[in-house]
Amino acid sequence: MIILITTIACQNNSKTEIYQTKRNNIINVNQLIHKINIDTIYFSNSSVPYIIGEYLAIKDTKSLESVIHLFNKNNFNYVLPFGNIGQSPNEITIPGELSWNEITREIYVQDGGKCEILAYKLDSLLINNRFSPIEKYHISNDNYPLQYIYANDTFSLCRVMAEIGYNKTTALTGKWNIKSGKIELFNNFHKEFKQNRFVLAVSYKDSIYAECNIWYDLISIADFNGNLISNIYGPDWDEEGLICFGNSLFTNKYLVCIYNGGKFEQNPIITTKCIVFNKNGEYISTFDVGYNIKNFCYDESNNRLIFTFDDEIQLGYLDLDEINLENK
């Protein structure tokens, strides 16, 4: 009986605790990066891309004028700017996450200063880009979402900083009802970390999320009930002082993570690589983009990754159909 129990425990552990000693299938995709030509607007190294319906939105918190710019996501023609920084009801104090409500055709802008979700009517913006937003929802200061991936007004997954002791906080994933303001926090998978820090990726289609650790070469994948599916330990798991994963996302088939891999003291940190996993966390390949990546988003209808760079080009995209990953 003891032998049987031990064997089962080892089998279960092997399924949840996965160690990857090598990630050396590196694909140079620099020549496959399509430059997006935008000559009239300069974006800072804080720019973040989002897919908003049929549009690409670029949020730039360092912009001196409008902080959000809309482009046609198919041909990248410039559409309009909107959202000025300021304290008035028509302005944004501290721009946070952007999201898209397909049903109401509203662009949601999280305002960290007002602790609100502002809603811009897209059809009204297309007529007049000075259209005033409405104050859609108030956000409680308790467990304030630092990142969220929108599904609908009553169910979205978010990342919050939760207190775990005197003057100590850790990152946790939770279910967020934006309408009611209620957040149901999930398990802390790594209580051994004094301060856990990660970025969140969500696949609503598969009902899974991934916590991609910033300080450790570690990814935790779980279901929407907060049940751990697997911990993925990378080759640099034991190394201290790293900045590991940057923003991460799920595509139709893959989990794609910006990977830094540099030391804290390295300044500036140059990030040119994305690591590609399947949705079980199994390593597939590493994309070397060749440009310093700041952020990215996924355009599902065109199956491509759209990047913002701090390099000789500002924006570019990678068509995933041009890369055969099935046999990698």
mmCIF file of C-alpha atoms in Angstrom:
data_model
loop_
_atom_site.group_PDB
_atom_site.id
_atom_site.type_symbol
_atom_site.label_atom_id
_atom_site.label_comp_id
_atom_site.label_asym_id
_atom_site.label_seq_id
_atom_site.Cartn_x
_atom_site.Cartn_y
_atom_site.Cartn_z
ATOM 1 C CA MET A 1 0.000 0.000 0.000
ATOM 2 C CA ILE A 2 2.822 2.406 0.893
ATOM 3 C CA ILE A 3 4.562 1.659 -2.404
ATOM 4 C CA LEU A 4 1.307 2.200 -4.317
ATOM 5 C CA ILE A 5 0.611 5.552 -2.634
ATOM 6 C CA THR A 6 4.195 6.697 -3.235
ATOM 7 C CA THR A 7 3.982 5.732 -6.912
ATOM 8 C CA ILE A 8 0.714 7.626 -7.415
ATOM 9 C CA ALA A 9 2.115 10.683 -5.641
ATOM 10 C CA CYS A 10 5.194 10.671 -7.880
ATOM 11 C CA GLN A 11 3.051 10.380 -10.988
ATOM 12 C CA ASN A 12 0.842 13.286 -9.919
ATOM 13 C CA ASN A 13 3.889 15.387 -9.057
ATOM 14 C CA SER A 14 5.402 14.714 -12.483
ATOM 15 C CA LYS A 15 2.258 16.045 -14.102
ATOM 16 C CA THR A 16 2.096 19.270 -12.105
ATOM 17 C CA GLU A 17 5.803 20.011 -11.582
ATOM 18 C CA ILE A 18 7.479 20.205 -14.996
ATOM 19 C CA TYR A 19 11.172 21.055 -15.341
ATOM 20 C CA GLN A 20 12.503 22.201 -18.714
ATOM 21 C CA THR A 21 16.274 22.009 -18.805
ATOM 22 C CA LYS A 22 16.675 23.289 -22.374
ATOM 23 C CA ARG A 23 14.904 25.852 -24.530
ATOM 24 C CA ASN A 24 17.261 25.943 -27.464
ATOM 25 C CA ASN A 25 14.959 25.771 -30.487
ATOM 26 C CA ILE A 26 15.623 29.390 -31.470
ATOM 27 C CA ILE A 27 14.020 30.730 -34.644
ATOM 28 C CA ASN A 28 15.298 34.018 -36.069
ATOM 29 C CA VAL A 29 12.143 35.785 -37.241
ATOM 30 C CA ASN A 30 13.680 39.230 -37.815
ATOM 31 C CA GLN A 31 13.134 39.044 -41.582
ATOM 32 C CA LEU A 32 9.504 38.077 -40.985
ATOM 33 C CA ILE A 33 8.716 41.216 -38.978
ATOM 34 C CA HIS A 34 6.525 43.486 -41.097
ATOM 35 C CA LYS A 35 7.193 47.129 -40.317
ATOM 36 C CA ILE A 36 4.084 49.237 -39.687
ATOM 37 C CA ASN A 37 4.834 52.623 -41.215
ATOM 38 C CA ILE A 38 3.651 55.477 -39.010
ATOM 39 C CA ASP A 39 5.537 58.644 -39.866
ATOM 40 C CA THR A 40 3.312 61.278 -38.265
ATOM 41 C CA ILE A 41 3.249 59.964 -34.673
ATOM 42 C CA TYR A 42 6.119 59.203 -32.352
ATOM 43 C CA PHE A 43 5.412 56.695 -29.591
ATOM 44 C CA SER A 44 7.458 56.512 -26.411
ATOM 45 C CA ASN A 45 8.912 53.329 -24.919
ATOM 46 C CA SER A 46 5.783 53.130 -22.727
ATOM 47 C CA SER A 47 3.410 52.433 -25.608
ATOM 48 C CA VAL A 48 1.084 49.418 -25.333
ATOM 49 C CA PRO A 49 -0.978 47.891 -28.202
ATOM 50 C CA TYR A 50 -4.527 46.521 -27.846
ATOM 51 C CA ILE A 51 -6.980 44.995 -30.283
ATOM 52 C CA ILE A 52 -10.261 46.898 -30.031
ATOM 53 C CA GLY A 53 -12.808 45.253 -32.324
ATOM 54 C CA GLU A 54 -11.691 45.985 -35.876
ATOM 55 C CA TYR A 55 -9.080 48.469 -34.653
ATOM 56 C CA LEU A 56 -5.580 48.526 -33.247
ATOM 57 C CA ALA A 57 -5.282 50.919 -30.302
ATOM 58 C CA ILE A 58 -1.917 52.210 -29.102
ATOM 59 C CA LYS A 59 -1.887 53.645 -25.589
ATOM 60 C CA ASP A 60 1.034 55.923 -24.781
ATOM 61 C CA THR A 61 1.023 57.238 -21.213
ATOM 62 C CA LYS A 62 3.895 59.638 -21.985
ATOM 63 C CA SER A 63 2.023 61.350 -24.791
ATOM 64 C CA LEU A 64 1.680 65.103 -24.357
ATOM 65 C CA GLU A 65 -1.690 65.165 -26.095
ATOM 66 C CA SER A 66 -4.046 62.269 -26.793
ATOM 67 C CA VAL A 67 -2.911 59.095 -25.034
ATOM 68 C CA ILE A 68 -4.802 56.635 -27.276
ATOM 69 C CA HIS A 69 -4.529 56.292 -31.053
ATOM 70 C CA LEU A 70 -6.751 54.124 -33.229
ATOM 71 C CA PHE A 71 -5.649 52.409 -36.453
ATOM 72 C CA ASN A 72 -7.374 50.059 -38.847
ATOM 73 C CA LYS A 73 -5.977 46.704 -37.687
ATOM 74 C CA ASN A 74 -5.985 45.233 -41.208
ATOM 75 C CA ASN A 75 -4.130 47.921 -43.178
ATOM 76 C CA PHE A 76 -2.908 50.111 -40.256
ATOM 77 C CA ASN A 77 -4.358 53.308 -41.680
ATOM 78 C CA TYR A 78 -4.597 55.980 -39.005
ATOM 79 C CA VAL A 79 -8.156 56.591 -37.789
ATOM 80 C CA LEU A 80 -8.139 59.021 -34.850
ATOM 81 C CA PRO A 81 -6.627 60.044 -31.498
ATOM 82 C CA PHE A 82 -8.627 60.408 -28.290
ATOM 83 C CA GLY A 83 -8.334 60.614 -24.518
ATOM 84 C CA ASN A 84 -6.487 63.599 -23.068
ATOM 85 C CA ILE A 85 -4.655 63.604 -19.754
ATOM 86 C CA GLY A 86 -6.195 65.807 -17.074
ATOM 87 C CA GLN A 87 -8.471 66.126 -14.068
ATOM 88 C CA SER A 88 -11.714 67.113 -15.764
ATOM 89 C CA PRO A 89 -14.610 64.628 -16.243
ATOM 90 C CA ASN A 90 -13.726 64.455 -19.956
ATOM 91 C CA GLU A 91 -10.102 63.528 -19.294
ATOM 92 C CA ILE A 92 -8.044 60.605 -18.010
ATOM 93 C CA THR A 93 -5.850 61.129 -14.970
ATOM 94 C CA ILE A 94 -3.796 57.877 -14.937
ATOM 95 C CA PRO A 95 -4.481 55.640 -17.976
ATOM 96 C CA GLY A 96 -4.671 51.933 -17.179
ATOM 97 C CA GLU A 97 -5.881 48.928 -19.163
ATOM 98 C CA LEU A 98 -7.969 49.240 -22.329
ATOM 99 C CA SER A 99 -10.699 46.751 -23.196
ATOM 100 C CA TRP A 100 -13.499 46.323 -25.699
ATOM 101 C CA ASN A 101 -17.185 45.666 -25.060
ATOM 102 C CA GLU A 102 -18.391 44.154 -28.331
ATOM 103 C CA ILE A 103 -22.068 44.240 -27.319
ATOM 104 C CA THR A 104 -22.246 47.947 -26.461
ATOM 105 C CA ARG A 105 -19.391 48.928 -28.839
ATOM 106 C CA GLU A 106 -17.664 50.781 -26.033
ATOM 107 C CA ILE A 107 -13.953 51.206 -25.408
ATOM 108 C CA TYR A 108 -13.254 50.877 -21.698
ATOM 109 C CA VAL A 109 -10.345 52.857 -20.252
ATOM 110 C CA GLN A 110 -9.264 52.139 -16.696
ATOM 111 C CA ASP A 111 -8.447 55.373 -14.854
ATOM 112 C CA GLY A 112 -6.148 54.721 -11.917
ATOM 113 C CA GLY A 113 -6.450 58.263 -10.600
ATOM 114 C CA LYS A 114 -10.235 58.367 -10.443
ATOM 115 C CA CYS A 115 -10.546 54.642 -9.666
ATOM 116 C CA GLU A 116 -13.067 54.310 -12.479
ATOM 117 C CA ILE A 117 -13.755 52.574 -15.755
ATOM 118 C CA LEU A 118 -14.462 55.214 -18.390
ATOM 119 C CA ALA A 119 -16.465 54.188 -21.464
ATOM 120 C CA TYR A 120 -16.057 55.778 -24.891
ATOM 121 C CA LYS A 121 -18.769 55.100 -27.459
ATOM 122 C CA LEU A 122 -16.800 54.056 -30.533
ATOM 123 C CA ASP A 123 -19.438 55.114 -33.045
ATOM 124 C CA SER A 124 -19.571 58.564 -31.429
ATOM 125 C CA LEU A 125 -15.769 58.836 -31.438
ATOM 126 C CA LEU A 126 -15.685 58.085 -35.157
ATOM 127 C CA ILE A 127 -17.917 61.118 -35.696
ATOM 128 C CA ASN A 128 -16.195 63.371 -33.159
ATOM 129 C CA ASN A 129 -12.993 62.286 -31.422
ATOM 130 C CA ARG A 130 -13.649 64.849 -28.675
ATOM 131 C CA PHE A 131 -16.681 62.874 -27.585
ATOM 132 C CA SER A 132 -16.847 62.762 -23.787
ATOM 133 C CA PRO A 133 -16.669 59.402 -22.036
ATOM 134 C CA ILE A 134 -19.149 58.273 -19.428
ATOM 135 C CA GLU A 135 -18.177 57.082 -15.964
ATOM 136 C CA LYS A 136 -19.138 53.441 -16.358
ATOM 137 C CA TYR A 137 -18.033 51.757 -13.121
ATOM 138 C CA HIS A 138 -16.306 52.697 -9.891
ATOM 139 C CA ILE A 139 -13.357 50.535 -8.830
ATOM 140 C CA SER A 140 -12.836 49.815 -5.157
ATOM 141 C CA ASN A 141 -9.461 50.599 -3.635
ATOM 142 C CA ASP A 142 -9.522 47.155 -2.021
ATOM 143 C CA ASN A 143 -7.614 44.710 -4.241
ATOM 144 C CA TYR A 144 -7.388 47.258 -7.051
ATOM 145 C CA PRO A 145 -6.772 45.420 -10.379
ATOM 146 C CA LEU A 146 -3.361 46.277 -11.798
ATOM 147 C CA GLN A 147 -4.050 44.150 -14.874
ATOM 148 C CA TYR A 148 -7.203 42.609 -16.233
ATOM 149 C CA ILE A 149 -8.193 40.676 -19.336
ATOM 150 C CA TYR A 150 -11.780 41.544 -20.173
ATOM 151 C CA ALA A 151 -14.480 38.977 -20.975
ATOM 152 C CA ASN A 152 -17.666 40.808 -19.984
ATOM 153 C CA ASP A 153 -18.968 43.182 -17.322
ATOM 154 C CA THR A 154 -19.701 40.424 -14.823
ATOM 155 C CA PHE A 155 -16.737 38.121 -15.395
ATOM 156 C CA SER A 156 -13.131 39.013 -16.137
ATOM 157 C CA LEU A 157 -9.844 37.761 -14.755
ATOM 158 C CA CYS A 158 -7.511 40.209 -13.091
ATOM 159 C CA ARG A 159 -4.223 40.519 -11.219
ATOM 160 C CA VAL A 160 -4.204 42.320 -7.878
ATOM 161 C CA MET A 161 -1.712 43.018 -5.121
ATOM 162 C CA ALA A 162 -2.958 41.474 -1.875
ATOM 163 C CA GLU A 163 -1.601 42.035 1.623
ATOM 164 C CA ILE A 164 -0.044 38.923 3.180
ATOM 165 C CA GLY A 165 1.433 40.497 6.275
ATOM 166 C CA TYR A 166 2.735 43.733 7.705
ATOM 167 C CA ASN A 167 3.970 45.846 4.817
ATOM 168 C CA LYS A 168 4.070 42.772 2.548
ATOM 169 C CA THR A 169 2.098 42.143 -0.615
ATOM 170 C CA THR A 170 1.929 39.425 -3.226
ATOM 171 C CA ALA A 171 0.320 39.189 -6.653
ATOM 172 C CA LEU A 172 -2.824 37.060 -6.930
ATOM 173 C CA THR A 173 -5.231 36.215 -9.728
ATOM 174 C CA GLY A 174 -8.942 36.735 -9.206
ATOM 175 C CA LYS A 175 -12.359 36.727 -10.848
ATOM 176 C CA TRP A 176 -13.605 40.293 -11.181
ATOM 177 C CA ASN A 177 -17.240 41.326 -11.519
ATOM 178 C CA ILE A 178 -16.674 44.841 -12.859
ATOM 179 C CA LYS A 179 -20.355 45.696 -12.493
ATOM 180 C CA SER A 180 -20.576 44.859 -8.787
ATOM 181 C CA GLY A 181 -16.906 45.467 -8.000
ATOM 182 C CA LYS A 182 -16.547 42.071 -6.314
ATOM 183 C CA ILE A 183 -13.259 40.189 -6.736
ATOM 184 C CA GLU A 184 -12.899 36.511 -5.820
ATOM 185 C CA LEU A 185 -9.213 35.778 -5.292
ATOM 186 C CA PHE A 186 -7.644 32.475 -6.317
ATOM 187 C CA ASN A 187 -4.995 30.437 -4.530
ATOM 188 C CA ASN A 188 -1.470 31.644 -3.978
ATOM 189 C CA PHE A 189 0.523 28.881 -5.653
ATOM 190 C CA HIS A 190 3.868 30.088 -4.320
ATOM 191 C CA LYS A 191 3.656 30.986 -0.664
ATOM 192 C CA GLU A 192 7.381 30.290 -0.465
ATOM 193 C CA PHE A 193 7.995 33.590 -2.282
ATOM 194 C CA LYS A 194 8.075 36.567 0.041
ATOM 195 C CA GLN A 195 6.757 38.741 -2.751
ATOM 196 C CA ASN A 196 5.381 36.993 -5.814
ATOM 197 C CA ARG A 197 5.233 39.070 -8.982
ATOM 198 C CA PHE A 198 3.819 37.889 -12.318
ATOM 199 C CA VAL A 199 2.011 38.953 -15.458
ATOM 200 C CA LEU A 200 -1.304 37.343 -16.314
ATOM 201 C CA ALA A 201 -2.351 35.598 -19.545
ATOM 202 C CA VAL A 202 -5.883 34.256 -20.056
ATOM 203 C CA SER A 203 -7.549 31.905 -22.542
ATOM 204 C CA TYR A 204 -11.314 32.220 -22.142
ATOM 205 C CA LYS A 205 -11.796 29.639 -24.882
ATOM 206 C CA ASP A 206 -9.913 27.024 -22.851
ATOM 207 C CA SER A 207 -10.897 28.297 -19.370
ATOM 208 C CA ILE A 208 -7.273 28.517 -18.261
ATOM 209 C CA TYR A 209 -4.911 31.235 -17.138
ATOM 210 C CA ALA A 210 -1.151 31.497 -16.755
ATOM 211 C CA GLU A 211 0.867 33.380 -14.165
ATOM 212 C CA CYS A 212 4.199 34.192 -15.837
ATOM 213 C CA ASN A 213 6.679 35.151 -13.159
ATOM 214 C CA ILE A 214 8.673 38.343 -13.468
ATOM 215 C CA TRP A 215 11.491 37.391 -11.074
ATOM 216 C CA TYR A 216 11.695 33.632 -11.606
ATOM 217 C CA ASP A 217 11.844 31.408 -14.684
ATOM 218 C CA LEU A 218 8.475 29.950 -13.734
ATOM 219 C CA ILE A 219 4.986 29.742 -15.210
ATOM 220 C CA SER A 220 1.945 28.451 -13.325
ATOM 221 C CA ILE A 221 -1.085 27.336 -15.357
ATOM 222 C CA ALA A 222 -4.459 26.908 -13.646
ATOM 223 C CA ASP A 223 -8.165 26.550 -14.426
ATOM 224 C CA PHE A 224 -10.917 29.078 -13.727
ATOM 225 C CA ASN A 225 -11.635 27.509 -10.343
ATOM 226 C CA GLY A 226 -8.125 28.327 -9.231
ATOM 227 C CA ASN A 227 -6.916 24.724 -9.461
ATOM 228 C CA LEU A 228 -3.258 24.358 -10.403
ATOM 229 C CA ILE A 229 -2.678 22.426 -13.616
ATOM 230 C CA SER A 230 1.104 22.704 -13.799
ATOM 231 C CA ASN A 231 4.173 24.629 -12.685
ATOM 232 C CA ILE A 232 6.659 25.046 -15.542
ATOM 233 C CA TYR A 233 10.242 25.565 -14.328
ATOM 234 C CA GLY A 234 12.687 26.855 -16.927
ATOM 235 C CA PRO A 235 16.450 26.356 -17.279
ATOM 236 C CA ASP A 236 17.183 29.533 -15.270
ATOM 237 C CA TRP A 237 14.835 28.617 -12.426
ATOM 238 C CA ASP A 238 17.644 28.476 -9.829
ATOM 239 C CA GLU A 239 19.308 31.709 -10.892
ATOM 240 C CA GLU A 240 18.826 34.760 -8.651
ATOM 241 C CA GLY A 241 18.477 38.374 -9.691
ATOM 242 C CA LEU A 242 16.806 37.854 -13.058
ATOM 243 C CA ILE A 243 14.030 39.746 -14.782
ATOM 244 C CA CYS A 244 12.269 36.915 -16.573
ATOM 245 C CA PHE A 245 8.861 37.109 -18.208
ATOM 246 C CA GLY A 246 7.339 40.255 -19.617
ATOM 247 C CA ASN A 247 3.827 40.553 -20.996
ATOM 248 C CA SER A 248 2.350 37.213 -22.055
ATOM 249 C CA LEU A 249 -0.748 36.092 -23.941
ATOM 250 C CA PHE A 250 -2.605 33.141 -25.385
ATOM 251 C CA THR A 251 -3.130 32.841 -29.129
ATOM 252 C CA ASN A 252 -5.428 30.312 -30.791
ATOM 253 C CA LYS A 253 -2.920 27.516 -30.164
ATOM 254 C CA TYR A 254 -0.082 28.812 -28.033
ATOM 255 C CA LEU A 255 1.062 30.657 -24.947
ATOM 256 C CA VAL A 256 3.545 33.334 -26.034
ATOM 257 C CA CYS A 257 5.696 35.140 -23.458
ATOM 258 C CA ILE A 258 8.110 38.017 -23.844
ATOM 259 C CA TYR A 259 11.276 36.804 -22.137
ATOM 260 C CA ASN A 260 13.833 39.197 -20.692
ATOM 261 C CA GLY A 261 16.392 36.922 -19.079
ATOM 262 C CA GLY A 262 18.588 39.824 -18.017
ATOM 263 C CA LYS A 263 19.962 40.762 -14.620
ATOM 264 C CA PHE A 264 18.365 43.460 -12.492
ATOM 265 C CA GLU A 265 21.532 45.557 -12.633
ATOM 266 C CA GLN A 266 21.665 45.385 -16.430
ATOM 267 C CA ASN A 267 20.637 48.789 -17.744
ATOM 268 C CA PRO A 268 19.120 49.042 -20.208
ATOM 269 C CA ILE A 269 17.669 45.555 -20.540
ATOM 270 C CA ILE A 270 17.360 44.563 -24.194
ATOM 271 C CA THR A 271 14.525 42.135 -24.862
ATOM 272 C CA THR A 272 14.347 40.594 -28.327
ATOM 273 C CA LYS A 273 12.903 37.148 -27.585
ATOM 274 C CA CYS A 274 9.490 35.539 -27.157
ATOM 275 C CA ILE A 275 9.120 31.997 -25.852
ATOM 276 C CA VAL A 276 6.349 29.882 -27.357
ATOM 277 C CA PHE A 277 4.651 27.089 -25.385
ATOM 278 C CA ASN A 278 1.614 24.995 -26.129
ATOM 279 C CA LYS A 279 -1.333 25.488 -23.800
ATOM 280 C CA ASN A 280 -0.090 22.726 -21.516
ATOM 281 C CA GLY A 281 3.149 24.644 -20.991
ATOM 282 C CA GLU A 282 5.315 22.361 -23.139
ATOM 283 C CA TYR A 283 8.141 24.300 -24.785
ATOM 284 C CA ILE A 284 7.966 24.662 -28.568
ATOM 285 C CA SER A 285 10.389 27.356 -29.690
ATOM 286 C CA THR A 286 11.937 30.747 -29.027
ATOM 287 C CA PHE A 287 11.378 33.614 -31.461
ATOM 288 C CA ASP A 288 14.305 36.014 -31.806
ATOM 289 C CA VAL A 289 12.607 39.108 -33.168
ATOM 290 C CA GLY A 290 15.809 41.130 -33.501
ATOM 291 C CA TYR A 291 14.243 44.340 -32.175
ATOM 292 C CA ASN A 292 13.951 45.533 -28.582
ATOM 293 C CA ILE A 293 10.393 44.535 -27.616
ATOM 294 C CA LYS A 294 8.385 46.741 -25.281
ATOM 295 C CA ASN A 295 4.960 45.113 -25.566
ATOM 296 C CA PHE A 296 2.635 43.158 -27.855
ATOM 297 C CA CYS A 297 -0.937 42.043 -28.491
ATOM 298 C CA TYR A 298 -2.619 39.301 -30.501
ATOM 299 C CA ASP A 299 -4.845 39.938 -33.517
ATOM 300 C CA GLU A 300 -6.883 36.746 -33.651
ATOM 301 C CA SER A 301 -8.697 37.382 -36.925
ATOM 302 C CA ASN A 302 -5.371 37.861 -38.762
ATOM 303 C CA ASN A 303 -3.424 35.405 -36.555
ATOM 304 C CA ARG A 304 -0.564 37.784 -35.931
ATOM 305 C CA LEU A 305 1.375 39.324 -33.079
ATOM 306 C CA ILE A 306 1.614 43.113 -33.128
ATOM 307 C CA PHE A 307 4.638 44.581 -31.327
ATOM 308 C CA THR A 308 5.683 47.961 -30.021
ATOM 309 C CA PHE A 309 9.454 48.388 -30.135
ATOM 310 C CA ASP A 310 12.053 50.677 -28.611
ATOM 311 C CA ASP A 311 14.287 50.399 -31.631
ATOM 312 C CA GLU A 312 14.778 51.635 -35.175
ATOM 313 C CA ILE A 313 11.121 50.809 -35.892
ATOM 314 C CA GLN A 314 8.196 51.685 -33.610
ATOM 315 C CA LEU A 315 5.627 49.083 -34.621
ATOM 316 C CA GLY A 316 5.664 45.787 -36.451
ATOM 317 C CA TYR A 317 3.792 42.528 -36.726
ATOM 318 C CA LEU A 318 4.633 38.856 -37.067
ATOM 319 C CA ASP A 319 2.274 36.709 -39.134
ATOM 320 C CA LEU A 320 2.115 33.366 -37.322
ATOM 321 C CA ASP A 321 0.883 31.651 -40.491
ATOM 322 C CA GLU A 322 4.328 32.328 -41.995
ATOM 323 C CA ILE A 323 5.976 30.135 -39.354
ATOM 324 C CA ASN A 324 5.414 26.377 -39.279
ATOM 325 C CA LEU A 325 5.414 25.473 -35.601
ATOM 326 C CA GLU A 326 3.532 22.223 -35.942
ATOM 327 C CA ASN A 327 6.670 20.190 -36.505
ATOM 328 C CA LYS A 328 8.917 22.106 -34.127
#
